[in-house]
């Protein structure tokens, strides 16, 4: 599974980082930065929750 970020859609809400702090960091302005592109099996549920929590659909998961 991969976690993909469309940075043009990110509006710096920070909800993704709350859902998956092991996968997402926020930059100095509060915008998401994916720190793990290939999601380890133990973090797949967090990755899905992270993508689902994004109000602008800036994050998505792919197999």
Backbone as JSON, one array per atom type, in Angstrom:
{
  "sequence": "XXXXXXXXXXXXXXXXXXXXXXXXXXXXXXXXXXXXXXXXXXXXXXXXXXXXXXXXXXXXXXX",
  "N": [[0.83, -1.17, 0.0], [0.45, 2.25, -0.75], [0.78, 5.61, 0.32], [-0.37, 8.53, -0.91], [0.15, 11.95, -1.67], [-1.44, 14.83, -2.76], [-0.21, 17.73, -2.98], [-1.18, 20.15, -3.86], [-3.79, 20.22, -3.13], [-3.86, 20.27, -0.4], [-4.84, 21.95, 2.52], [-3.82, 22.58, 4.96], [-5.09, 21.65, 7.34], [-4.37, 19.67, 9.17], [-5.52, 17.34, 10.1], [-4.85, 14.87, 9.07], [-2.34, 14.31, 10.12], [-2.98, 14.02, 12.77], [-4.39, 11.63, 12.64], [-2.51, 9.82, 11.65], [0.3, 9.98, 12.81], [2.69, 8.64, 12.51], [3.06, 8.46, 9.84], [2.74, 10.92, 8.62], [4.08, 14.18, 8.52], [3.97, 17.61, 9.46], [4.75, 20.6, 7.73], [6.55, 23.71, 8.37], [4.5, 25.53, 8.02], [2.23, 24.18, 8.46], [1.35, 22.44, 6.51], [0.83, 19.23, 5.03], [3.31, 16.65, 4.88], [4.23, 13.74, 3.45], [5.85, 11.25, 5.13], [6.33, 8.59, 4.95], [6.1, 6.74, 2.2], [5.64, 4.1, 1.19], [3.5, 2.2, 2.85], [3.8, 0.5, 5.86], [2.53, -2.76, 6.77], [1.45, -2.75, 9.41], [0.59, -0.15, 9.7], [-1.47, 0.31, 7.95], [-4.23, 0.65, 8.52], [-4.19, 3.13, 9.84], [-3.3, 4.71, 7.71], [-5.46, 4.58, 5.93], [-7.45, 5.81, 7.51], [-6.32, 8.3, 7.76], [-6.36, 9.26, 5.07], [-9.13, 9.27, 4.68], [-9.92, 11.23, 6.47], [-9.2, 13.63, 5.39], [-10.43, 16.69, 4.38], [-10.24, 17.8, 1.84], [-9.52, 15.81, 0.14], [-6.78, 15.41, -0.33], [-5.06, 13.39, 0.24], [-4.52, 9.96, -0.6], [-4.87, 6.41, -0.69], [-3.23, 3.71, -2.28], [-3.02, 0.5, -3.75]],
  "CA": [[0.0, 0.0, 0.0], [1.17, 3.52, -0.8], [0.06, 6.8, 0.72], [-0.01, 9.56, -1.88], [-0.27, 13.3, -1.3], [-1.56, 15.88, -3.78], [0.06, 18.91, -2.16], [-1.96, 21.3, -4.34], [-5.11, 20.17, -2.49], [-3.71, 20.39, 1.05], [-5.19, 23.25, 3.07], [-3.16, 22.69, 6.27], [-5.97, 21.39, 8.48], [-3.62, 18.87, 10.13], [-6.27, 16.17, 10.54], [-4.13, 13.67, 8.65], [-1.25, 14.07, 11.06], [-3.61, 13.5, 13.99], [-4.78, 10.25, 12.39], [-1.36, 8.95, 11.35], [1.55, 10.72, 13.06], [3.84, 7.85, 12.07], [3.14, 8.54, 8.38], [2.61, 12.31, 8.16], [4.63, 15.31, 9.27], [3.53, 18.9, 8.96], [5.86, 21.53, 7.56], [6.5, 24.86, 9.29], [3.26, 26.28, 7.8], [1.12, 23.29, 8.78], [0.98, 21.6, 5.37], [1.24, 17.83, 5.17], [4.42, 16.05, 4.16], [4.21, 12.29, 3.68], [7.2, 10.82, 5.47], [6.43, 7.19, 4.56], [5.29, 6.51, 1.01], [5.23, 2.71, 1.27], [2.92, 2.03, 4.18], [4.0, -0.83, 6.44], [1.26, -3.42, 7.08], [0.94, -2.35, 10.72], [0.06, 1.21, 9.65], [-2.45, 0.43, 6.87], [-5.48, 1.21, 9.06], [-3.93, 4.55, 10.06], [-3.21, 5.36, 6.4], [-6.83, 4.72, 5.43], [-8.12, 6.83, 8.33], [-5.69, 9.56, 7.39], [-6.91, 9.67, 3.78], [-10.56, 9.54, 4.84], [-10.14, 12.41, 7.29], [-8.82, 14.84, 4.67], [-11.61, 17.32, 3.8], [-10.01, 18.17, 0.44], [-9.04, 14.62, -0.57], [-5.37, 15.59, -0.73], [-4.37, 12.12, 0.46], [-5.22, 8.75, -1.01], [-4.08, 5.18, -0.59], [-3.27, 2.82, -3.45], [-2.37, -0.81, -3.6]],
  "C": [[0.88, 1.24, 0.0], [0.23, 4.64, -0.34], [0.55, 7.93, -0.17], [-0.62, 10.89, -1.48], [-0.31, 14.18, -2.54], [-1.42, 17.2, -3.02], [-0.71, 20.14, -2.62], [-3.34, 21.34, -3.7], [-5.05, 20.37, -0.98], [-4.0, 21.82, 1.49], [-4.72, 23.42, 4.51], [-4.12, 22.56, 7.45], [-5.27, 20.58, 9.57], [-4.33, 17.62, 10.61], [-5.54, 14.87, 10.19], [-3.02, 13.32, 9.64], [-1.79, 13.57, 12.39], [-3.95, 12.03, 13.85], [-3.59, 9.31, 12.23], [-0.04, 9.68, 11.56], [2.8, 9.95, 12.63], [4.05, 7.94, 10.56], [3.21, 9.97, 7.85], [3.34, 13.26, 9.1], [4.02, 16.57, 8.68], [4.73, 19.81, 8.81], [5.67, 22.75, 8.47], [5.25, 25.71, 9.12], [2.03, 25.43, 8.06], [0.64, 22.42, 7.63], [1.57, 20.21, 5.52], [2.45, 17.5, 4.31], [4.34, 14.56, 4.47], [5.64, 11.86, 3.96], [7.41, 9.35, 5.12], [5.52, 6.98, 3.37], [4.77, 5.09, 0.98], [4.78, 2.43, 2.7], [3.19, 0.62, 4.69], [2.65, -1.44, 6.82], [0.65, -2.99, 8.41], [0.29, -0.97, 10.71], [-1.02, 1.4, 8.57], [-3.76, 1.04, 7.36], [-5.33, 2.71, 9.3], [-3.89, 5.31, 8.73], [-4.6, 5.57, 5.82], [-7.57, 5.81, 6.2], [-7.6, 8.22, 8.0], [-6.28, 10.09, 6.09], [-8.39, 10.03, 3.89], [-10.83, 10.82, 5.62], [-9.85, 13.72, 6.55], [-10.04, 15.47, 3.98], [-11.45, 17.66, 2.32], [-9.5, 17.01, -0.41], [-7.62, 14.79, -1.11], [-4.57, 14.31, -0.58], [-5.21, 10.98, -0.06], [-4.28, 7.56, -0.82], [-4.28, 4.37, -1.86], [-2.58, 1.52, -3.11], [-1.36, -0.98, -4.69]]
}
